[in-house]
Tab-separated table of C-alpha atoms and ligand atoms in Angstrom:
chain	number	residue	atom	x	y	z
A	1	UNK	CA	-123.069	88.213	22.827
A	2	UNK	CA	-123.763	85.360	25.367
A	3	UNK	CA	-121.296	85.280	27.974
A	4	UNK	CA	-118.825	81.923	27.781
A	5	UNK	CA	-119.358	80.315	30.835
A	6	UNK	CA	-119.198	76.650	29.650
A	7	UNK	CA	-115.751	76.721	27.694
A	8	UNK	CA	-112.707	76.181	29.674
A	9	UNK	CA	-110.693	79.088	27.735
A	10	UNK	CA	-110.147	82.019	29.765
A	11	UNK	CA	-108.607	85.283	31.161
A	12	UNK	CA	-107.317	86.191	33.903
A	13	UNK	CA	-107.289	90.152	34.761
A	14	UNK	CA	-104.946	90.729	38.264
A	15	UNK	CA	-106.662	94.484	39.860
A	16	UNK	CA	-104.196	94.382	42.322
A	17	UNK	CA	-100.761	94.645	39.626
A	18	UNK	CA	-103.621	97.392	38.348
A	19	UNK	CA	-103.141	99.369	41.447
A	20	UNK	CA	-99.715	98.349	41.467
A	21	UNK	CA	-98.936	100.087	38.089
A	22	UNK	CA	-101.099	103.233	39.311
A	23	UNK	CA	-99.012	103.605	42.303
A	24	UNK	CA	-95.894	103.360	40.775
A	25	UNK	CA	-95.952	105.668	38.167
A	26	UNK	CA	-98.666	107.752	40.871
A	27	UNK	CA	-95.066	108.289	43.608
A	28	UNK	CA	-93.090	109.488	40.598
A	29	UNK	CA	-95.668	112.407	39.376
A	30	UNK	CA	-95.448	115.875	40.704
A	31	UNK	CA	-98.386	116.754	43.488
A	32	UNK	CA	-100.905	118.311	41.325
A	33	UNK	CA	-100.477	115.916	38.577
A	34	UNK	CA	-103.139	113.837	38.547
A	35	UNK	CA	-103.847	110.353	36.448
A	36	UNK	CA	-106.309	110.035	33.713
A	37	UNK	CA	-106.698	106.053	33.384
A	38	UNK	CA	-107.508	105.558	29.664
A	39	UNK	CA	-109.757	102.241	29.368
A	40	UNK	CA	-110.806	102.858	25.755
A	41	UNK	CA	-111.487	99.823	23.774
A	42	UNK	CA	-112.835	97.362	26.927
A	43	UNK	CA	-109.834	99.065	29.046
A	44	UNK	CA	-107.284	97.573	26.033
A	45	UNK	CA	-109.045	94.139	26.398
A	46	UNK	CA	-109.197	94.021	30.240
A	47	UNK	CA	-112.852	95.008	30.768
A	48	UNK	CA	-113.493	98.796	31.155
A	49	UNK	CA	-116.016	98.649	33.799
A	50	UNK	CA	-113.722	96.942	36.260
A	51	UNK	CA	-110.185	98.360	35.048
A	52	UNK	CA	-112.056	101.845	35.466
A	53	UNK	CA	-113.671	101.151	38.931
A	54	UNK	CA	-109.929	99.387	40.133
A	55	UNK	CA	-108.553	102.538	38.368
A	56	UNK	CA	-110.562	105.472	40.371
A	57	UNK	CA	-109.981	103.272	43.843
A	58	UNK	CA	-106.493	103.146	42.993
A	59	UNK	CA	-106.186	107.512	42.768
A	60	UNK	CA	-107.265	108.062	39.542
A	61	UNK	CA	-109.344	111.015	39.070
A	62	UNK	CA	-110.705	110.816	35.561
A	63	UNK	CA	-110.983	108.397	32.732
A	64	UNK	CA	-110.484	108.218	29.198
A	65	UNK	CA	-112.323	106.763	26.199
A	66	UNK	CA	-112.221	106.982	22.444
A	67	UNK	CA	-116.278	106.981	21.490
A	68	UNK	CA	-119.306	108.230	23.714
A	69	UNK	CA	-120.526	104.511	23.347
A	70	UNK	CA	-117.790	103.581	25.544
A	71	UNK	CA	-118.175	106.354	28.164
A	72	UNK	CA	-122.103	105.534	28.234
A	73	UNK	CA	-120.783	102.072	29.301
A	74	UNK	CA	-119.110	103.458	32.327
A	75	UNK	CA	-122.282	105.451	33.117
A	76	UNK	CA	-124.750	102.766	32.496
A	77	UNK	CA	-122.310	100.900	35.499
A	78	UNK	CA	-122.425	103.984	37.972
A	79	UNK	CA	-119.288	105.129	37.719
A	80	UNK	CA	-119.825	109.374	38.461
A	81	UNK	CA	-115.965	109.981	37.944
A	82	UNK	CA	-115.310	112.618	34.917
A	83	UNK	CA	-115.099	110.927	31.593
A	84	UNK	CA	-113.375	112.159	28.102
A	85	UNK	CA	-113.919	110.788	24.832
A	86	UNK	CA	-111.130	111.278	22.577
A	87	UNK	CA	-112.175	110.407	19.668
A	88	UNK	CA	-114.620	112.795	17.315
A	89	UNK	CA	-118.258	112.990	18.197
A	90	UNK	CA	-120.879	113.820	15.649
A	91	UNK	CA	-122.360	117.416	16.939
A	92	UNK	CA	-125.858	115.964	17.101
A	93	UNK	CA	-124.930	113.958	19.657
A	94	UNK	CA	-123.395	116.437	21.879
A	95	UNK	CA	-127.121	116.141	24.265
A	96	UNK	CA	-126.107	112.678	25.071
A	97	UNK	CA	-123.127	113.626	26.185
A	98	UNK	CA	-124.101	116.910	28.201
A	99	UNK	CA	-126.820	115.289	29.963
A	100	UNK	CA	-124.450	111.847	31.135
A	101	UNK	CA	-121.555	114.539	31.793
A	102	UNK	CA	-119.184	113.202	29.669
A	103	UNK	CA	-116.542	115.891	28.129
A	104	UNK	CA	-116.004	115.533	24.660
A	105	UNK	CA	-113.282	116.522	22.660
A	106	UNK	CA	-113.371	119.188	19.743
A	107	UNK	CA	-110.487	120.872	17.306
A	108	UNK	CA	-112.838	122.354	14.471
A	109	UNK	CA	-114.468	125.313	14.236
A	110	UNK	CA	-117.562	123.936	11.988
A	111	UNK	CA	-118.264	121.591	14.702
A	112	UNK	CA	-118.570	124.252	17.868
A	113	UNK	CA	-120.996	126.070	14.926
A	114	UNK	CA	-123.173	122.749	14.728
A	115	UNK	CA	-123.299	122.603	18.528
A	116	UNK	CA	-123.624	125.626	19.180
A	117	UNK	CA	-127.413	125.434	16.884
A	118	UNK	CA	-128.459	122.633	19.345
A	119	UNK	CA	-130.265	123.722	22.631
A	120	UNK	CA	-128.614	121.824	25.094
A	121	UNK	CA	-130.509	121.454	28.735
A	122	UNK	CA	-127.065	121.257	30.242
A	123	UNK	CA	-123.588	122.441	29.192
A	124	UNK	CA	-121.331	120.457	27.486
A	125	UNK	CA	-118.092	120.139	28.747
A	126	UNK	CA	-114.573	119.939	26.072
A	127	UNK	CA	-111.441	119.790	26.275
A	128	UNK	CA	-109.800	121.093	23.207
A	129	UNK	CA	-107.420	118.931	20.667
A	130	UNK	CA	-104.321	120.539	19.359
A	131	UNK	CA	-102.128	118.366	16.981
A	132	UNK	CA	-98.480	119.006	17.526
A	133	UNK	CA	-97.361	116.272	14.988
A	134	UNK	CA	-99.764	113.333	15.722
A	135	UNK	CA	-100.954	114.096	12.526
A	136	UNK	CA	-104.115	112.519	13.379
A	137	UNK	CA	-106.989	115.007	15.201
A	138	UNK	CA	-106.288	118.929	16.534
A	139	UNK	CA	-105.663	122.249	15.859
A	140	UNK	CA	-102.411	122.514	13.971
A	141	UNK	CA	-101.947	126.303	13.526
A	142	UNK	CA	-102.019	129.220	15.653
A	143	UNK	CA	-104.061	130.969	13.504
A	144	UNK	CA	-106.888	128.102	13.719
A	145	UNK	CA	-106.255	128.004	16.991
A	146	UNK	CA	-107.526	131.761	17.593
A	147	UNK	CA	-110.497	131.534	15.041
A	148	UNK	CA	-111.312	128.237	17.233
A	149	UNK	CA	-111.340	130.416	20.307
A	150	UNK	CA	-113.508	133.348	18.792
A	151	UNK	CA	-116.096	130.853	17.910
A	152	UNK	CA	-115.963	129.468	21.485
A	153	UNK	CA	-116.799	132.854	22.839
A	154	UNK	CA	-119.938	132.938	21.142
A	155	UNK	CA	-121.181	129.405	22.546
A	156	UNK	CA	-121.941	129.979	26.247
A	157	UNK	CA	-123.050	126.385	27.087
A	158	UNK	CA	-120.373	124.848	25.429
A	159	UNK	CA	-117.783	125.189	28.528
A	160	UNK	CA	-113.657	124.156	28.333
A	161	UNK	CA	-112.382	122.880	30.502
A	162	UNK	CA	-109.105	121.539	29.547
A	163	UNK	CA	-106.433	121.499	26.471
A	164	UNK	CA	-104.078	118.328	25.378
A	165	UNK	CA	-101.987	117.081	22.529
A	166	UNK	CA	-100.540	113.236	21.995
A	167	UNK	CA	-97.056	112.526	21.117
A	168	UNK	CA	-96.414	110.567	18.203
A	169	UNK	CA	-92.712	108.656	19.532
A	170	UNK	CA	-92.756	109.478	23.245
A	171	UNK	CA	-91.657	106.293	23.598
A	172	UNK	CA	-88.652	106.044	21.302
A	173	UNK	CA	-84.659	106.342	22.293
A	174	UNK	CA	-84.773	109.463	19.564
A	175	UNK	CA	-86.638	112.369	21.756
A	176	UNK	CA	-85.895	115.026	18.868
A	177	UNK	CA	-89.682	114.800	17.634
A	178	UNK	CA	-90.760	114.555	20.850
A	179	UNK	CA	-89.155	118.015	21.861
A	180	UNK	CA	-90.324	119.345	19.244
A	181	UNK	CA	-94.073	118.710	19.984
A	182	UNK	CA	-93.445	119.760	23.040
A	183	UNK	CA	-92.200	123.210	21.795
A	184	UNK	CA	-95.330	123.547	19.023
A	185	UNK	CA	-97.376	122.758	22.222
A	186	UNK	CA	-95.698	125.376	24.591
A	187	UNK	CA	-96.453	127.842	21.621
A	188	UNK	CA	-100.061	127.536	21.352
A	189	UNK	CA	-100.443	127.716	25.256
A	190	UNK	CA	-98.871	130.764	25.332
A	191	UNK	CA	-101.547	132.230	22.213
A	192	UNK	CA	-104.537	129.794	24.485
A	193	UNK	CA	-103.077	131.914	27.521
A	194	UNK	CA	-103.260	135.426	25.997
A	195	UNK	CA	-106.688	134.760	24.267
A	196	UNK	CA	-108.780	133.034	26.944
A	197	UNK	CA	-109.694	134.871	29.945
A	198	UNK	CA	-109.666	132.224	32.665
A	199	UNK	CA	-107.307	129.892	30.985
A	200	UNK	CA	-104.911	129.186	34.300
A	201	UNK	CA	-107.984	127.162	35.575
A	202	UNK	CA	-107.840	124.750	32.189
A	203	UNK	CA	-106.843	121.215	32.807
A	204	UNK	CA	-104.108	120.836	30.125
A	205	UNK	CA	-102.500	117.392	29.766
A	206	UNK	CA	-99.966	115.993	27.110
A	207	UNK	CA	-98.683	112.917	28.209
A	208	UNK	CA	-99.361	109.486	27.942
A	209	UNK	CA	-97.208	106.462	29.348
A	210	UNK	CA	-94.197	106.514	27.436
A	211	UNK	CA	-94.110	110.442	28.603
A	212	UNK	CA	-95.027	110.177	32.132
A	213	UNK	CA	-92.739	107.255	32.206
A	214	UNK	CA	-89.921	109.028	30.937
A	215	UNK	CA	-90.703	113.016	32.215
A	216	UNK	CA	-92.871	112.691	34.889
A	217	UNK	CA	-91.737	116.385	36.480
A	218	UNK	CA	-92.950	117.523	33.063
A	219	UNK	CA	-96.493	116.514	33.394
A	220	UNK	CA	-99.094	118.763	33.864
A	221	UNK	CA	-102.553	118.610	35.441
A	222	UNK	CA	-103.374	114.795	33.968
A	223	UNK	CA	-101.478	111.900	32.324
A	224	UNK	CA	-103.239	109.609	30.120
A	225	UNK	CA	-102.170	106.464	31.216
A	226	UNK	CA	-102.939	103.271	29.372
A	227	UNK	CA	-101.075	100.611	28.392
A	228	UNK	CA	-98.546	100.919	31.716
A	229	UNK	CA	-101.553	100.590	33.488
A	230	UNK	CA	-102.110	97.501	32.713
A	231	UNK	CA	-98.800	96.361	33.008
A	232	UNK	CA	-96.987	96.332	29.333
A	233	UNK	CA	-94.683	98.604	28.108
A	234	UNK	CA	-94.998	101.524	25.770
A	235	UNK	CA	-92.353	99.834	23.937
A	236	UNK	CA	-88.678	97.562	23.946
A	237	UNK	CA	-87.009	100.319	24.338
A	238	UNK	CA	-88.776	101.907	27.326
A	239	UNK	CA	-88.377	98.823	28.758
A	240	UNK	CA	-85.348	98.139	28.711
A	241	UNK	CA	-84.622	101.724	30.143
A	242	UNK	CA	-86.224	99.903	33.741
A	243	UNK	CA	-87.191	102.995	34.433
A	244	UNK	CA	-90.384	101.842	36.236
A	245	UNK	CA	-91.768	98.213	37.672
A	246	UNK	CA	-95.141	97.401	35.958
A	247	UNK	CA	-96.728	94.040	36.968
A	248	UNK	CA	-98.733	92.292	33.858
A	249	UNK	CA	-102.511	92.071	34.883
A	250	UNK	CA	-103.685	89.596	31.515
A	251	UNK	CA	-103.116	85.747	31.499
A	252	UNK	CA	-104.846	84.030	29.548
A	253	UNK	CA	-105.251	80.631	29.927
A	254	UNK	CA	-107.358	77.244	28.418
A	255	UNK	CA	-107.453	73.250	28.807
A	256	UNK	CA	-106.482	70.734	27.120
A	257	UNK	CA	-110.127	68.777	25.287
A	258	UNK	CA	-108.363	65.922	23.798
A	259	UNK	CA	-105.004	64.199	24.269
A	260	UNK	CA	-103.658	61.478	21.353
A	261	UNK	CA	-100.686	59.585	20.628
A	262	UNK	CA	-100.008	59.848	16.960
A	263	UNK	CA	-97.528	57.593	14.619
A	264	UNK	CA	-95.179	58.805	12.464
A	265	UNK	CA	-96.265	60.469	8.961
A	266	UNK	CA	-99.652	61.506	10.978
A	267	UNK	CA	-100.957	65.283	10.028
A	268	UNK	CA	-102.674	67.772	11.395
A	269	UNK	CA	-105.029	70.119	11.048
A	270	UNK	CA	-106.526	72.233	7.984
A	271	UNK	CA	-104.369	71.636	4.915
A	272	UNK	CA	-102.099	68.582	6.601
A	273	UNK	CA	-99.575	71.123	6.714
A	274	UNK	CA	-97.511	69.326	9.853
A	275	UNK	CA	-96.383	66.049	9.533
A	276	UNK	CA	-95.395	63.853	13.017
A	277	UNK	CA	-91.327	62.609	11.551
A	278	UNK	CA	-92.026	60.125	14.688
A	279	UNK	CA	-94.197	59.212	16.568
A	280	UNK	CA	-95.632	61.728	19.374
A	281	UNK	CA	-98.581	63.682	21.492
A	282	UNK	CA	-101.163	65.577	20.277
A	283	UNK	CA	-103.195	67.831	22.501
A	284	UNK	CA	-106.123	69.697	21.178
A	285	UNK	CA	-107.008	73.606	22.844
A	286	UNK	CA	-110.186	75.032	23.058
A	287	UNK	CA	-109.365	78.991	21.485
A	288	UNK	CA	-108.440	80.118	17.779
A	289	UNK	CA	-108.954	82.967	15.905
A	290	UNK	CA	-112.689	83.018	16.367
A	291	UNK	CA	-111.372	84.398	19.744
A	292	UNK	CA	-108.863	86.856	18.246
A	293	UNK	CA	-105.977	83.963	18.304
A	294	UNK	CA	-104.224	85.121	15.414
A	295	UNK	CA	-103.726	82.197	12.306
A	296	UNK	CA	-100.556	83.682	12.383
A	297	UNK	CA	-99.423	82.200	15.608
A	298	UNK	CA	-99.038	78.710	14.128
A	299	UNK	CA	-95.336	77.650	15.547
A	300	UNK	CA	-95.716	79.941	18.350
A	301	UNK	CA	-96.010	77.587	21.642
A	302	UNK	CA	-97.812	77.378	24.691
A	303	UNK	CA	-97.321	76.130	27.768
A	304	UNK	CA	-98.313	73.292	29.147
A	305	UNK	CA	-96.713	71.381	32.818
A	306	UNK	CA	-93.984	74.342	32.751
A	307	UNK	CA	-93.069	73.220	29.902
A	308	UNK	CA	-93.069	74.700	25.792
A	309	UNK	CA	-95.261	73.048	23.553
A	310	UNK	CA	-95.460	74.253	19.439
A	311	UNK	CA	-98.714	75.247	18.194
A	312	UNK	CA	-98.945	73.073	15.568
A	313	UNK	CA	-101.284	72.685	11.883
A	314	UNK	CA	-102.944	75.689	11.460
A	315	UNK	CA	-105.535	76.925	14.039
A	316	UNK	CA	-109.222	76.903	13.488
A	317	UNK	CA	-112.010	79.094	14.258
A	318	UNK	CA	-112.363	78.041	17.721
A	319	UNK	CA	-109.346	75.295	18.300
A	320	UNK	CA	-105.726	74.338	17.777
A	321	UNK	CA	-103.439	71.597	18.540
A	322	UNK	CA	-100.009	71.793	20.274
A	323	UNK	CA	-97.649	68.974	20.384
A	324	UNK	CA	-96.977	67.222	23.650
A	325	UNK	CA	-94.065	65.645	25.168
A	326	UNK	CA	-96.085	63.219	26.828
A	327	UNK	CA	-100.044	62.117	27.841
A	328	UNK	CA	-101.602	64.851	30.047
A	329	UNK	CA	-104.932	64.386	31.186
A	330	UNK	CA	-107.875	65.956	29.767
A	331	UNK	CA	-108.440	69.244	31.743
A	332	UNK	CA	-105.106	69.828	32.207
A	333	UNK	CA	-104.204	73.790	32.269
A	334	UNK	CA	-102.442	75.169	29.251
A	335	UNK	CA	-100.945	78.298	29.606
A	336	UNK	CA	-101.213	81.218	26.349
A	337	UNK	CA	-100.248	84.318	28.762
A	338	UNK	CA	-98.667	84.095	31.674
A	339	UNK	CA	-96.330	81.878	34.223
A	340	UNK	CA	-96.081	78.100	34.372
A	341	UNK	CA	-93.664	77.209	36.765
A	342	UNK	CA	-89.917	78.481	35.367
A	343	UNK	CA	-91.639	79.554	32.102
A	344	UNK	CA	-93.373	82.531	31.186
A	345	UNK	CA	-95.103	83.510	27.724
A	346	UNK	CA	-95.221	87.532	28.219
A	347	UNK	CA	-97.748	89.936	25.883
A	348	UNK	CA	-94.517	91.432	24.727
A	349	UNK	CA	-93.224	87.503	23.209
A	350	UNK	CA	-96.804	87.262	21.496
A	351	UNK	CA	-96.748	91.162	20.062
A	352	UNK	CA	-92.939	90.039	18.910
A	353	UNK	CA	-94.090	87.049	17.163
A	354	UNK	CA	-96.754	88.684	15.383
A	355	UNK	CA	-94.816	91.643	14.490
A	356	UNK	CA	-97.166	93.953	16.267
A	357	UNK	CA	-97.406	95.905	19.735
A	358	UNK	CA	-98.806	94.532	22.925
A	359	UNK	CA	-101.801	97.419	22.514
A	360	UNK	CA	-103.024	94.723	19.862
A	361	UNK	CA	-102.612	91.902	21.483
A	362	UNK	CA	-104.991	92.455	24.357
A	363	UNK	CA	-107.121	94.149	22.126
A	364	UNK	CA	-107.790	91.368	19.778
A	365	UNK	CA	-108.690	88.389	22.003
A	366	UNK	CA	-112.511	89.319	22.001
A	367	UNK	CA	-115.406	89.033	23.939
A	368	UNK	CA	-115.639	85.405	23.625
A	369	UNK	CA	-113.438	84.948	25.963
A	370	UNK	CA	-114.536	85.894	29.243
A	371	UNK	CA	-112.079	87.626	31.443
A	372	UNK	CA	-112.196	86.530	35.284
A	373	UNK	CA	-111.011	89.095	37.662
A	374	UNK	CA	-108.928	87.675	40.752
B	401	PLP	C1	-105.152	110.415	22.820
B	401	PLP	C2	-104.553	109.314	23.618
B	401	PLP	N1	-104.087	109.585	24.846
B	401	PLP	C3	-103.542	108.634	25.618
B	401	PLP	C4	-103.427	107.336	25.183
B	401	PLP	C5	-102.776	106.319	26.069
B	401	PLP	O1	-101.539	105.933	25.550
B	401	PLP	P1	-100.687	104.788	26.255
B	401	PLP	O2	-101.530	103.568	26.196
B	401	PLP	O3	-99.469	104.670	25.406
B	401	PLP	O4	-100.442	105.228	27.638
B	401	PLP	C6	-103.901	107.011	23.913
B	401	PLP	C7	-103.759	105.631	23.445
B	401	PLP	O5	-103.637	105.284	22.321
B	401	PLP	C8	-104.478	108.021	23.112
B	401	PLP	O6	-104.940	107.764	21.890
């Protein structure tokens, strides 16, 4: 991918609300809780090189990913902190990730067999996966979970050093599943704390933003902080709990290319589905959903001189037009995320719009748009 340099469509990432978010949720944590910044899929659209290195100088002691790909990423950029990949990992390539010192994560028995066939020229560090109601990866039973930790016995290079589950609706006003993953997860530590010799010195860690948010006394060695991180919340509801202040580090921002007065009847765009009832503005953007800018957001609006301006015609691969109140001049700023003067467009109003969360939002405007870091 060449980086855009040329094409005045961009985003902004703020560190600093970064390290604002950190040391909010950081003063509400227990000592000996420590934060985990997960930066997974480009650091949720941010950039994980930078969101991990603002991340660590912020107090973060360890970072999160979902593939080894990403975690070699961090590694290829010098970053030394410990790294966990979440996701599965093929056994064969447990070497790649002993020798960068990346932890990987395991739940199955057949895969600590396949490892454990491999010669490995340094250990391989895990932390272990139990599924409390994800539904998704983990251990679910107790009995698994001891024929799990007879198998790990037998491996001596492959070492553990920590435990977790994820809540499915830690961030919900209903906490009734969320106590009781809690409870299936207190009941397997206590069969992890009989079995394992050595298991006080495990790194266990459940929570992830909506649960440090909410239970922060509760955490244990790590949270798994993500999307607060970066400034959005978990969800509505946790937000309108104002539990915590979180500062939105993504803008995203373009120019206008071209600027015409139109008559009435005019239409625009693919399939003339907008017609001008009287005359008007036109502007034309430089982003569509080449760069992850959903079709769908056709009759969302921009913002352009403080002011809201419809997105309107379908958009294109790599353009869309808005309507204007008036001329601007070519160059002028448009605004897709973030403040223009009394007016704000938040991740949250685009993730409403779309009928989605504000995970996917920053997630899908790709790497053709380059991110600029102020
Ligand atoms: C296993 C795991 N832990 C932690 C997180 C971080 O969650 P959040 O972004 O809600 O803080 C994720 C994100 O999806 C995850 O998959």
């Amino acid at each position: 991918m060449v980086a855009t340099l040329y094409r005045p469509t961009w985003a902004e990432i703020d560190l600093a609300a970064i390290g604002y978010n950190i040391k909010q949720i950081k003063k509400t944590l227990s000592t000996g809780t420590e934060i985990m910044a997960v930066v997974k899929a480009n650091g949720y659209g941010h950039g994980s090189v930078e969101i991990a290195r603002k991340a660590l100088a912020s107090g973060a002691k360890a970072l999160a990913v979902a593939l080894l790909e990403e975690a070699l990423v961090l590694r290829r950029a010098g970053i030394t902190a410990p790294i966990l990949v979440l996701g599965w990992v093929d056994p064969k390539d447990s070497p790649v990730a002993a020798s960068h010192h990346i932890t990987l994560t395991f739940f199955q028995e057949e895969w600590l067999e396949e490892v454990g066939k491999i010669s490995l020229t340094d250990d391989l560090k895990v932390h272990m996966k139990w599924d409390t109601g994800m539904g998704r990866i983990g251990i679910r039973t107790e009995q698994d979970l001891s024929h799990v930790l007879t198998a790990l016995k037998q491996i001596p290079h492959v070492k553990l050093t920590g435990v977790f589950t994820h809540f499915a609706s830690a961030d919900e006003e209903n906490l009734t599943y969320y106590h009781g993953q809690t409870e299936r997860f207190s009941r397997l530590l206590d069969i992890f704390q009989k079995e394992w010799q050595g298991a006080e010195s495990i790194h266990i860690h459940t929570g992830n933003s909506a649960a440090a948010i909410r239970f922060p006394e509760q955490m244990q060695h790590y949270i798994r902080f993500g999307i607060a991180m970066y400034g959005q919340y978990p969800s509505p509801w946790v937000k309108s709990q104002k539990i915590i202040s979180l500062k939105p580090a993504f803008s995203l921002y373009s120019q206008l290319t071209h600027v015409k007065r139109v008559s009435k009847g005019a239409k625009i765009g693919y399939g003339s589905t907008y017609t001008f009832n009287e005359e008007g503005w036109v502007g034309t953007v430089p982003i569509g959903y080449g760069d992850g800018w959903s079709r769908e957001l056709q009759d969302f609006h921009v913002l352009v001189d403080g002011k809201k301006c419809p997105i309107i015609g379908r958009i294109c691969m790599d353009q869309m037009m808005i309507r204007l109140d008036q001329s601007y001049p070519i160059g002028t700023k448009v605004t897709l995320i973030g403040k223009d003067q009394q007016e704000e467009i938040e991740v949250d109003d685009i993730a409403d719009y779309l009928g989605t969360i504000p995970y996917e939002v920053t997630c899908m405007l790709n790497e053709r748009i380059p991110r600029k870091y102020i």
